[in-house]
């Protein structure tokens, strides 16, 4: 297969590009998610806020529900709409601010005497059924269901006569009905339901089932199953808490429902193991149907092995056939039918022993990076340090390393990872690994959150408090 060049463009940038020292902690992005249509992006920050962005395919709510508009309006504005449509095609897919709301507030747990941060850990969109949007957001302890809707402000306009001319009306033909005109469309967020008091430890994941009726939430020791319509009760489907906490050897790090099978879900452990559970087999899935563990990693045991094998994130592929996992130094692609080893292992960090000691002393080795799939399942993507992110064609063993903070056009192409070639910006391809010069890395700059549009080559990247939107296009000549 011939190498297909990719042209990447920084489409848009949202946020204040200040130095890291000047950035307030509450302004740092902590969650990022595209909706299922790719038309909306949800961003959560450490201040408990959720910010929504809307694509230029949907300029306003009235365009989404065209049946609510009068035919005359479209006829009168046809020329303006054509010009606007042509402008959109030239610019390509772009997003604009839609609305913002406060999802969580700081709280205090009086029983445990601890502060509960307002930081948004995860966001999960719910498939749209009407004009309103629904999404789940969670901090460490409480999950909330939010309804975002438009509220129109209407005014009566175009009255046919003044009060002084009332006496001049001689026949019904002189009367003209006034028109009701929408003056302003306000976006409002309403906390529809709150799911709380079910987790004793910090929530690290929420995932909606394919039936859009139930979802799971997981903390370090338990996974609970919720119904969207019920807030008073949840069902515990995985419980790893031992009778004596001193015997605790592993914790849950992430979980996700299967994209199409409503009974199947996966969860990962701190020892680098992924379990697949099936609710058809048992209501409690402590004993998983399948377990995925890299035997080579388990054999090579060292002080840093267990820490680096801690799985930070897992994602099903869009088809549900593969599982993507991200630990500290590798991306792994698993086939759900093969448990013994991953079908692809991609290096995303090659650190020497001395560098690992430094990372351990500064707690950087405990950083957790998210991973994601492209909509077609061909590419996998994850963030890294120095505001770089990786994009791999995992089946062809090719990848690229992109500077996520670039503000200009980036012309990149895939390189085979077995080439020994040095590129610009301290990026190296050597010893079957695509990486950068770890001795000159600013570990304070990192990309934790990353999300992909499932219909177009469009990537949302969160670097500290800035949201970068990247648009990639094939540049293959026929």
Tab-separated table of C-alpha atoms in Angstrom:
chain	number	residue	atom	x	y	z
A	1	UNK	CA	0.000	0.000	0.000
A	2	UNK	CA	1.363	3.410	-0.957
A	3	UNK	CA	1.976	6.054	1.662
A	4	UNK	CA	-0.857	8.588	1.675
A	5	UNK	CA	0.208	12.085	2.735
A	6	UNK	CA	-1.969	13.978	5.151
A	7	UNK	CA	-2.415	17.720	5.288
A	8	UNK	CA	-3.341	18.946	8.755
A	9	UNK	CA	-4.633	22.418	9.435
A	10	UNK	CA	-5.290	24.130	12.726
A	11	UNK	CA	-8.883	25.040	12.010
A	12	UNK	CA	-9.726	26.984	15.175
A	13	UNK	CA	-8.369	27.875	18.605
A	14	UNK	CA	-10.479	28.632	21.680
A	15	UNK	CA	-8.897	29.902	24.887
A	16	UNK	CA	-6.402	32.361	26.285
A	17	UNK	CA	-2.795	31.589	25.305
A	18	UNK	CA	-1.122	32.691	28.522
A	19	UNK	CA	1.919	31.201	30.203
A	20	UNK	CA	1.226	28.114	32.324
A	21	UNK	CA	2.038	30.027	35.523
A	22	UNK	CA	-0.712	32.576	34.807
A	23	UNK	CA	-3.433	30.028	34.039
A	24	UNK	CA	-5.958	29.610	36.838
A	25	UNK	CA	-6.488	26.033	37.984
A	26	UNK	CA	-10.257	26.214	37.427
A	27	UNK	CA	-9.734	27.179	33.771
A	28	UNK	CA	-7.861	23.989	32.859
A	29	UNK	CA	-9.787	21.589	30.622
A	30	UNK	CA	-10.536	18.225	32.241
A	31	UNK	CA	-13.081	16.593	29.867
A	32	UNK	CA	-13.742	16.692	26.133
A	33	UNK	CA	-16.334	14.895	23.997
A	34	UNK	CA	-17.905	15.081	20.513
A	35	UNK	CA	-21.572	14.145	20.262
A	36	UNK	CA	-22.661	11.232	18.048
A	37	UNK	CA	-23.392	13.522	15.073
A	38	UNK	CA	-20.130	15.469	15.219
A	39	UNK	CA	-22.061	18.737	15.225
A	40	UNK	CA	-21.432	19.563	18.881
A	41	UNK	CA	-18.440	19.517	21.223
A	42	UNK	CA	-18.698	19.513	25.021
A	43	UNK	CA	-15.779	20.770	27.109
A	44	UNK	CA	-15.577	20.440	30.892
A	45	UNK	CA	-13.057	22.233	33.112
A	46	UNK	CA	-11.758	22.075	36.659
A	47	UNK	CA	-14.089	24.887	37.661
A	48	UNK	CA	-17.144	22.650	37.180
A	49	UNK	CA	-18.272	24.386	33.995
A	50	UNK	CA	-19.445	22.760	30.766
A	51	UNK	CA	-18.984	24.725	27.523
A	52	UNK	CA	-20.705	23.641	24.312
A	53	UNK	CA	-19.648	24.425	20.747
A	54	UNK	CA	-21.810	24.092	17.642
A	55	UNK	CA	-20.714	23.422	14.055
A	56	UNK	CA	-21.420	25.772	11.154
A	57	UNK	CA	-23.656	23.094	9.660
A	58	UNK	CA	-26.255	24.205	12.177
A	59	UNK	CA	-26.217	27.985	12.328
A	60	UNK	CA	-29.135	28.211	14.742
A	61	UNK	CA	-31.946	26.210	16.264
A	62	UNK	CA	-34.438	27.326	13.618
A	63	UNK	CA	-32.331	25.645	10.925
A	64	UNK	CA	-32.422	22.370	12.853
A	65	UNK	CA	-36.215	22.402	12.862
A	66	UNK	CA	-36.970	23.947	9.483
A	67	UNK	CA	-40.626	23.072	9.735
A	68	UNK	CA	-40.976	25.768	12.379
A	69	UNK	CA	-39.981	28.460	9.879
A	70	UNK	CA	-42.345	30.038	7.392
A	71	UNK	CA	-41.790	29.375	3.721
A	72	UNK	CA	-41.933	33.074	2.914
A	73	UNK	CA	-38.894	33.783	5.046
A	74	UNK	CA	-36.764	31.323	3.077
A	75	UNK	CA	-37.884	32.784	-0.215
A	76	UNK	CA	-37.008	36.319	0.873
A	77	UNK	CA	-33.619	35.306	2.288
A	78	UNK	CA	-32.669	32.773	-0.407
A	79	UNK	CA	-29.851	34.830	-1.897
A	80	UNK	CA	-28.303	35.557	1.513
A	81	UNK	CA	-28.461	31.880	2.451
A	82	UNK	CA	-26.751	30.848	-0.788
A	83	UNK	CA	-23.911	33.267	-0.091
A	84	UNK	CA	-23.612	32.003	3.476
A	85	UNK	CA	-23.584	28.370	2.290
A	86	UNK	CA	-20.826	29.098	-0.216
A	87	UNK	CA	-18.828	30.788	2.528
A	88	UNK	CA	-19.212	27.724	4.762
A	89	UNK	CA	-17.952	25.422	2.008
A	90	UNK	CA	-14.844	27.543	1.558
A	91	UNK	CA	-14.102	27.599	5.279
A	92	UNK	CA	-14.909	23.915	5.816
A	93	UNK	CA	-16.185	22.521	9.104
A	94	UNK	CA	-15.948	25.106	11.880
A	95	UNK	CA	-17.389	25.525	15.343
A	96	UNK	CA	-18.646	28.459	17.366
A	97	UNK	CA	-19.599	29.009	21.000
A	98	UNK	CA	-23.082	27.665	21.740
A	99	UNK	CA	-23.661	27.972	25.500
A	100	UNK	CA	-22.040	27.529	28.900
A	101	UNK	CA	-23.402	26.436	32.274
A	102	UNK	CA	-22.186	25.571	35.762
A	103	UNK	CA	-22.519	21.819	36.143
A	104	UNK	CA	-20.976	21.195	39.577
A	105	UNK	CA	-20.120	23.267	42.636
A	106	UNK	CA	-17.475	22.532	45.300
A	107	UNK	CA	-18.897	20.525	48.200
A	108	UNK	CA	-17.798	19.171	51.553
A	109	UNK	CA	-18.368	15.608	52.728
A	110	UNK	CA	-19.041	15.936	56.445
A	111	UNK	CA	-18.912	12.182	57.072
A	112	UNK	CA	-15.443	11.759	55.568
A	113	UNK	CA	-14.295	15.335	56.278
A	114	UNK	CA	-13.026	15.838	52.739
A	115	UNK	CA	-13.589	18.455	50.069
A	116	UNK	CA	-15.283	17.332	46.859
A	117	UNK	CA	-13.892	19.191	43.876
A	118	UNK	CA	-16.157	20.677	41.231
A	119	UNK	CA	-13.845	19.401	38.466
A	120	UNK	CA	-15.637	17.683	35.576
A	121	UNK	CA	-14.155	14.191	35.203
A	122	UNK	CA	-16.219	12.878	32.285
A	123	UNK	CA	-18.930	13.980	29.867
A	124	UNK	CA	-21.256	11.626	27.996
A	125	UNK	CA	-23.681	12.799	25.289
A	126	UNK	CA	-27.081	11.140	24.958
A	127	UNK	CA	-28.532	10.681	21.480
A	128	UNK	CA	-30.839	13.509	20.566
A	129	UNK	CA	-34.558	12.804	20.276
A	130	UNK	CA	-35.988	16.322	19.907
A	131	UNK	CA	-34.821	19.933	19.843
A	132	UNK	CA	-33.240	19.609	23.305
A	133	UNK	CA	-29.792	18.221	24.044
A	134	UNK	CA	-29.102	15.755	26.854
A	135	UNK	CA	-25.736	14.966	28.405
A	136	UNK	CA	-24.288	13.388	31.536
A	137	UNK	CA	-21.499	15.065	33.476
A	138	UNK	CA	-19.753	13.908	36.617
A	139	UNK	CA	-17.248	15.076	39.200
A	140	UNK	CA	-15.691	12.756	41.805
A	141	UNK	CA	-18.959	11.827	43.509
A	142	UNK	CA	-22.079	13.057	41.704
A	143	UNK	CA	-23.449	12.415	38.202
A	144	UNK	CA	-25.904	14.890	36.697
A	145	UNK	CA	-28.212	14.707	33.687
A	146	UNK	CA	-28.486	18.054	31.920
A	147	UNK	CA	-31.071	19.238	29.427
A	148	UNK	CA	-29.971	22.075	27.155
A	149	UNK	CA	-32.744	23.778	25.238
A	150	UNK	CA	-33.603	27.011	23.430
A	151	UNK	CA	-36.097	29.452	24.839
A	152	UNK	CA	-37.515	31.886	22.298
A	153	UNK	CA	-38.395	35.461	23.168
A	154	UNK	CA	-41.385	36.504	21.040
A	155	UNK	CA	-42.705	40.004	20.329
A	156	UNK	CA	-45.840	41.161	18.541
A	157	UNK	CA	-44.764	43.368	15.641
A	158	UNK	CA	-46.074	45.079	12.489
A	159	UNK	CA	-49.357	46.401	13.868
A	160	UNK	CA	-51.455	47.741	11.011
A	161	UNK	CA	-52.682	50.971	12.654
A	162	UNK	CA	-52.080	53.263	15.569
A	163	UNK	CA	-54.645	53.672	18.305
A	164	UNK	CA	-55.501	57.124	16.972
A	165	UNK	CA	-56.617	55.669	13.630
A	166	UNK	CA	-59.034	53.163	15.089
A	167	UNK	CA	-62.019	55.228	14.094
A	168	UNK	CA	-60.928	55.056	10.435
A	169	UNK	CA	-61.729	51.344	10.115
A	170	UNK	CA	-64.808	50.964	7.921
A	171	UNK	CA	-64.568	47.318	6.860
A	172	UNK	CA	-62.835	44.054	7.834
A	173	UNK	CA	-60.498	44.523	4.863
A	174	UNK	CA	-58.854	47.412	6.664
A	175	UNK	CA	-57.691	45.068	9.424
A	176	UNK	CA	-54.281	43.344	9.180
A	177	UNK	CA	-53.291	40.667	11.648
A	178	UNK	CA	-50.129	41.501	13.617
A	179	UNK	CA	-47.115	39.187	13.333
A	180	UNK	CA	-45.310	37.378	16.122
A	181	UNK	CA	-41.557	37.604	15.612
A	182	UNK	CA	-38.807	35.757	17.479
A	183	UNK	CA	-36.528	38.475	18.761
A	184	UNK	CA	-33.953	36.371	20.599
A	185	UNK	CA	-33.100	32.704	21.160
A	186	UNK	CA	-31.744	32.038	24.655
A	187	UNK	CA	-29.936	28.810	25.510
A	188	UNK	CA	-30.717	27.421	28.938
A	189	UNK	CA	-29.446	24.405	30.869
A	190	UNK	CA	-31.650	22.520	33.298
A	191	UNK	CA	-30.470	19.906	35.798
A	192	UNK	CA	-33.014	17.206	35.023
A	193	UNK	CA	-31.707	14.480	37.344
A	194	UNK	CA	-28.929	13.922	39.873
A	195	UNK	CA	-27.432	10.493	40.523
A	196	UNK	CA	-25.558	10.517	43.818
A	197	UNK	CA	-24.643	8.619	46.992
A	198	UNK	CA	-23.658	5.442	45.154
A	199	UNK	CA	-19.862	5.739	45.041
A	200	UNK	CA	-17.565	5.695	48.057
A	201	UNK	CA	-14.540	6.461	45.867
A	202	UNK	CA	-13.837	8.880	43.046
A	203	UNK	CA	-15.757	8.285	39.818
A	204	UNK	CA	-13.371	7.727	36.889
A	205	UNK	CA	-15.759	6.831	34.031
A	206	UNK	CA	-19.353	6.960	32.824
A	207	UNK	CA	-20.628	5.190	29.712
A	208	UNK	CA	-24.047	5.089	28.061
A	209	UNK	CA	-25.502	1.805	26.837
A	210	UNK	CA	-26.438	1.388	23.180
A	211	UNK	CA	-30.130	1.203	24.142
A	212	UNK	CA	-29.947	4.804	25.489
A	213	UNK	CA	-31.764	3.714	28.647
A	214	UNK	CA	-29.052	2.699	31.107
A	215	UNK	CA	-25.462	3.708	31.812
A	216	UNK	CA	-22.589	2.552	33.987
A	217	UNK	CA	-20.377	4.543	36.330
A	218	UNK	CA	-17.159	3.259	37.853
A	219	UNK	CA	-14.853	4.189	40.699
A	220	UNK	CA	-11.693	2.492	41.932
A	221	UNK	CA	-13.496	-0.540	43.383
A	222	UNK	CA	-17.026	-0.701	41.999
A	223	UNK	CA	-19.054	-0.399	38.805
A	224	UNK	CA	-22.716	0.571	39.109
A	225	UNK	CA	-25.537	0.247	36.589
A	226	UNK	CA	-28.074	3.090	36.443
A	227	UNK	CA	-31.347	3.657	34.632
A	228	UNK	CA	-31.643	7.176	33.243
A	229	UNK	CA	-35.162	7.523	34.673
A	230	UNK	CA	-34.240	6.451	38.222
A	231	UNK	CA	-32.004	8.335	40.608
A	232	UNK	CA	-32.891	6.545	43.834
A	233	UNK	CA	-31.309	3.191	43.033
A	234	UNK	CA	-28.381	1.670	41.135
A	235	UNK	CA	-27.238	-1.925	40.737
A	236	UNK	CA	-23.716	-2.996	41.577
A	237	UNK	CA	-22.352	-5.184	38.752
A	238	UNK	CA	-18.645	-5.303	39.703
A	239	UNK	CA	-17.254	-5.137	43.237
A	240	UNK	CA	-13.534	-5.585	43.877
A	241	UNK	CA	-13.523	-4.368	47.468
A	242	UNK	CA	-11.954	-7.031	49.741
A	243	UNK	CA	-12.994	-7.582	53.347
A	244	UNK	CA	-9.618	-6.241	54.407
A	245	UNK	CA	-8.403	-3.223	52.399
A	246	UNK	CA	-4.808	-4.211	53.166
A	247	UNK	CA	-5.315	-7.121	50.775
A	248	UNK	CA	-6.216	-4.756	47.945
A	249	UNK	CA	-3.812	-5.269	45.031
A	250	UNK	CA	-5.551	-3.648	42.048
A	251	UNK	CA	-8.186	-1.029	41.296
A	252	UNK	CA	-10.535	-0.196	38.426
A	253	UNK	CA	-9.245	2.597	36.180
A	254	UNK	CA	-11.841	2.861	33.390
A	255	UNK	CA	-14.988	1.251	31.953
A	256	UNK	CA	-17.106	1.388	28.801
A	257	UNK	CA	-20.223	-0.193	27.304
A	258	UNK	CA	-20.063	-2.014	23.968
A	259	UNK	CA	-21.154	0.295	21.097
A	260	UNK	CA	-23.896	-2.078	19.901
A	261	UNK	CA	-24.259	-5.019	22.337
A	262	UNK	CA	-26.284	-3.716	25.272
A	263	UNK	CA	-25.225	-6.518	27.631
A	264	UNK	CA	-21.448	-6.294	27.181
A	265	UNK	CA	-18.985	-3.895	28.768
A	266	UNK	CA	-15.266	-3.703	29.491
A	267	UNK	CA	-13.261	-2.388	32.411
A	268	UNK	CA	-9.535	-2.011	32.977
A	269	UNK	CA	-7.358	-2.563	36.035
A	270	UNK	CA	-4.246	-0.908	37.376
A	271	UNK	CA	-2.215	-4.066	36.683
A	272	UNK	CA	-2.726	-3.703	32.933
A	273	UNK	CA	-5.562	-6.216	32.570
A	274	UNK	CA	-8.804	-5.629	30.654
A	275	UNK	CA	-11.919	-7.612	31.581
A	276	UNK	CA	-14.986	-8.127	29.414
A	277	UNK	CA	-18.251	-8.668	31.269
A	278	UNK	CA	-21.600	-9.887	29.974
A	279	UNK	CA	-24.777	-9.136	31.943
A	280	UNK	CA	-26.548	-12.019	30.212
A	281	UNK	CA	-24.239	-14.451	31.962
A	282	UNK	CA	-24.441	-12.980	35.436
A	283	UNK	CA	-25.899	-9.957	37.173
A	284	UNK	CA	-22.556	-9.536	38.928
A	285	UNK	CA	-19.537	-9.672	36.634
A	286	UNK	CA	-16.609	-10.058	39.029
A	287	UNK	CA	-15.760	-13.171	37.047
A	288	UNK	CA	-15.349	-11.816	33.538
A	289	UNK	CA	-16.132	-13.618	30.293
A	290	UNK	CA	-12.751	-12.667	28.816
A	291	UNK	CA	-9.530	-11.202	30.224
A	292	UNK	CA	-6.933	-9.452	28.086
A	293	UNK	CA	-3.373	-9.337	29.400
A	294	UNK	CA	-0.087	-8.791	27.602
A	295	UNK	CA	2.055	-11.740	28.643
A	296	UNK	CA	5.293	-10.004	27.656
A	297	UNK	CA	4.571	-7.117	30.031
A	298	UNK	CA	3.790	-9.456	32.921
A	299	UNK	CA	7.094	-11.318	32.407
A	300	UNK	CA	9.273	-8.178	32.351
A	301	UNK	CA	8.798	-7.195	35.974
A	302	UNK	CA	10.580	-4.190	37.489
A	303	UNK	CA	9.870	-1.368	39.920
A	304	UNK	CA	8.319	0.793	37.213
A	305	UNK	CA	6.560	-1.994	35.290
A	306	UNK	CA	3.378	-2.047	37.356
A	307	UNK	CA	3.129	1.748	37.414
A	308	UNK	CA	3.655	2.084	33.666
A	309	UNK	CA	1.269	-0.784	32.849
A	310	UNK	CA	-1.546	1.003	34.704
A	311	UNK	CA	-4.223	1.453	32.019
A	312	UNK	CA	-5.412	5.061	31.939
A	313	UNK	CA	-8.111	4.713	29.268
A	314	UNK	CA	-9.883	2.114	27.140
A	315	UNK	CA	-12.124	2.522	24.108
A	316	UNK	CA	-14.112	0.125	21.957
A	317	UNK	CA	-13.638	0.573	18.221
A	318	UNK	CA	-16.754	1.881	16.405
A	319	UNK	CA	-17.505	-1.630	15.140
A	320	UNK	CA	-16.939	-3.208	18.563
A	321	UNK	CA	-14.417	-5.737	17.236
A	322	UNK	CA	-11.314	-4.146	18.797
A	323	UNK	CA	-10.362	-2.536	22.096
A	324	UNK	CA	-7.865	0.314	22.385
A	325	UNK	CA	-5.966	0.741	25.653
A	326	UNK	CA	-3.523	3.432	26.776
A	327	UNK	CA	-0.943	2.972	29.489
A	328	UNK	CA	1.926	5.323	30.271
A	329	UNK	CA	4.211	4.359	27.405
A	330	UNK	CA	2.150	2.392	24.857
A	331	UNK	CA	-1.078	2.207	22.901
A	332	UNK	CA	-2.371	-1.336	22.460
A	333	UNK	CA	-5.048	-2.636	20.115
A	334	UNK	CA	-6.765	-5.845	21.194
A	335	UNK	CA	-8.966	-8.182	19.199
A	336	UNK	CA	-11.901	-9.242	21.396
A	337	UNK	CA	-11.427	-12.806	20.113
A	338	UNK	CA	-7.755	-13.029	21.118
A	339	UNK	CA	-6.895	-12.623	24.793
A	340	UNK	CA	-3.234	-13.650	24.883
A	341	UNK	CA	-1.630	-10.599	23.260
A	342	UNK	CA	-2.536	-7.352	21.483
A	343	UNK	CA	-2.689	-7.281	17.687
A	344	UNK	CA	-0.742	-4.000	17.700
A	345	UNK	CA	1.536	-2.296	20.232
A	346	UNK	CA	2.450	1.320	19.507
A	347	UNK	CA	5.100	3.156	21.514
A	348	UNK	CA	4.161	6.639	22.739
A	349	UNK	CA	7.011	7.231	25.186
A	350	UNK	CA	10.522	5.782	25.269
A	351	UNK	CA	12.121	6.795	28.572
A	352	UNK	CA	15.455	5.716	30.034
A	353	UNK	CA	15.671	4.377	33.592
A	354	UNK	CA	17.169	7.634	34.892
A	355	UNK	CA	14.378	9.615	33.235
A	356	UNK	CA	11.776	7.303	34.804
A	357	UNK	CA	13.277	7.993	38.231
A	358	UNK	CA	12.895	11.719	37.585
A	359	UNK	CA	9.312	11.262	36.390
A	360	UNK	CA	8.521	9.206	39.489
A	361	UNK	CA	9.946	11.813	41.862
A	362	UNK	CA	7.841	14.545	40.219
A	363	UNK	CA	4.687	12.358	39.988
A	364	UNK	CA	4.573	12.729	36.182
A	365	UNK	CA	4.669	8.957	35.832
A	366	UNK	CA	1.117	8.867	37.243
A	367	UNK	CA	-0.284	11.096	34.478
A	368	UNK	CA	-3.275	9.610	32.679
A	369	UNK	CA	-3.716	10.221	28.941
A	370	UNK	CA	-6.908	9.488	27.034
A	371	UNK	CA	-7.069	7.624	23.717
A	372	UNK	CA	-9.595	7.483	20.907
A	373	UNK	CA	-10.544	5.975	17.534
A	374	UNK	CA	-11.283	7.688	14.262
A	375	UNK	CA	-14.810	7.195	12.951
A	376	UNK	CA	-13.750	4.527	10.447
A	377	UNK	CA	-11.656	2.640	13.018
A	378	UNK	CA	-8.534	2.945	10.863
A	379	UNK	CA	-6.635	5.384	13.067
A	380	UNK	CA	-5.955	5.603	16.795
A	381	UNK	CA	-4.959	8.779	18.580
A	382	UNK	CA	-3.638	9.826	21.985
A	383	UNK	CA	-1.981	12.785	23.693
A	384	UNK	CA	1.492	13.150	25.161
A	385	UNK	CA	3.942	15.649	26.636
A	386	UNK	CA	5.244	18.885	25.090
A	387	UNK	CA	1.692	19.338	23.699
A	388	UNK	CA	2.321	16.578	21.151
A	389	UNK	CA	-0.241	14.021	20.104
A	390	UNK	CA	0.155	10.754	18.210
A	391	UNK	CA	-1.932	9.503	15.306
A	392	UNK	CA	-1.364	5.944	14.067
A	393	UNK	CA	-2.591	3.862	11.167
A	394	UNK	CA	-2.323	0.806	13.382
A	395	UNK	CA	-2.923	-1.830	10.678
A	396	UNK	CA	-0.180	-0.413	8.404
A	397	UNK	CA	2.288	0.182	11.269
A	398	UNK	CA	2.565	3.878	10.408
A	399	UNK	CA	2.231	6.935	12.563
A	400	UNK	CA	2.801	10.632	12.973
A	401	UNK	CA	3.646	12.878	15.889
A	402	UNK	CA	2.009	16.303	15.724
A	403	UNK	CA	2.647	19.440	17.749
A	404	UNK	CA	-0.785	20.169	19.177
A	405	UNK	CA	0.012	23.799	19.958
A	406	UNK	CA	0.937	24.813	16.407
A	407	UNK	CA	-1.042	27.807	15.203
A	408	UNK	CA	-0.110	27.478	11.530
A	409	UNK	CA	-0.726	24.902	8.828
A	410	UNK	CA	0.935	21.558	9.434
A	411	UNK	CA	1.802	19.405	6.464
A	412	UNK	CA	2.404	15.900	7.728
A	413	UNK	CA	2.420	12.418	6.361
A	414	UNK	CA	2.582	8.961	7.789
A	415	UNK	CA	6.017	7.425	8.249
A	416	UNK	CA	6.733	3.769	8.640
A	417	UNK	CA	7.873	3.321	12.207
A	418	UNK	CA	10.747	1.028	11.219
A	419	UNK	CA	12.614	3.825	9.419
A	420	UNK	CA	15.596	5.384	11.131
A	421	UNK	CA	15.050	9.003	10.291
A	422	UNK	CA	15.308	12.252	12.223
A	423	UNK	CA	12.695	14.924	11.595
A	424	UNK	CA	12.215	18.466	12.861
A	425	UNK	CA	11.188	19.500	16.378
A	426	UNK	CA	13.191	16.748	18.133
A	427	UNK	CA	10.954	14.037	16.644
A	428	UNK	CA	12.653	10.716	15.970
A	429	UNK	CA	11.738	7.467	14.282
A	430	UNK	CA	14.151	4.838	15.426
A	431	UNK	CA	14.140	1.257	16.716
A	432	UNK	CA	10.561	0.734	15.560
A	433	UNK	CA	9.375	3.622	17.742
A	434	UNK	CA	8.006	7.014	16.852
A	435	UNK	CA	8.941	9.367	19.680
A	436	UNK	CA	10.663	12.629	20.613
A	437	UNK	CA	13.797	13.646	22.462
A	438	UNK	CA	12.761	12.953	26.074
A	439	UNK	CA	15.774	14.836	27.452
A	440	UNK	CA	14.399	18.143	26.155
A	441	UNK	CA	10.739	17.766	27.046
A	442	UNK	CA	8.696	20.236	29.066
A	443	UNK	CA	6.577	17.832	31.119
A	444	UNK	CA	4.319	20.636	32.319
A	445	UNK	CA	2.869	20.861	28.799
A	446	UNK	CA	0.670	17.866	28.117
A	447	UNK	CA	-2.422	16.821	26.214
A	448	UNK	CA	-4.651	14.625	28.394
A	449	UNK	CA	-7.994	15.013	26.627
A	450	UNK	CA	-8.581	14.284	22.971
A	451	UNK	CA	-11.704	13.471	20.950
A	452	UNK	CA	-12.480	12.578	17.320
A	453	UNK	CA	-15.352	13.501	15.044
A	454	UNK	CA	-16.867	10.172	13.991
A	455	UNK	CA	-17.750	11.330	10.465
A	456	UNK	CA	-14.853	13.512	9.348
A	457	UNK	CA	-11.072	13.680	9.933
A	458	UNK	CA	-11.516	16.290	12.639
A	459	UNK	CA	-9.766	16.206	16.017
A	460	UNK	CA	-10.388	18.231	19.175
A	461	UNK	CA	-7.291	18.580	21.364
A	462	UNK	CA	-7.210	20.100	24.857
A	463	UNK	CA	-3.857	21.589	25.883
A	464	UNK	CA	-4.171	22.979	29.431
A	465	UNK	CA	-6.832	25.698	29.003
A	466	UNK	CA	-6.856	25.893	25.188
A	467	UNK	CA	-9.013	23.915	22.769
A	468	UNK	CA	-7.368	23.248	19.388
A	469	UNK	CA	-9.488	21.980	16.509
A	470	UNK	CA	-7.549	20.163	13.770
A	471	UNK	CA	-8.859	19.382	10.304
A	472	UNK	CA	-7.062	16.691	8.312
A	473	UNK	CA	-7.524	15.963	4.625
A	474	UNK	CA	-6.097	13.369	2.286
A	475	UNK	CA	-3.732	14.913	-0.239
A	476	UNK	CA	-3.493	11.869	-2.481
A	477	UNK	CA	-3.092	12.588	-6.179
A	478	UNK	CA	-5.023	10.360	-8.509
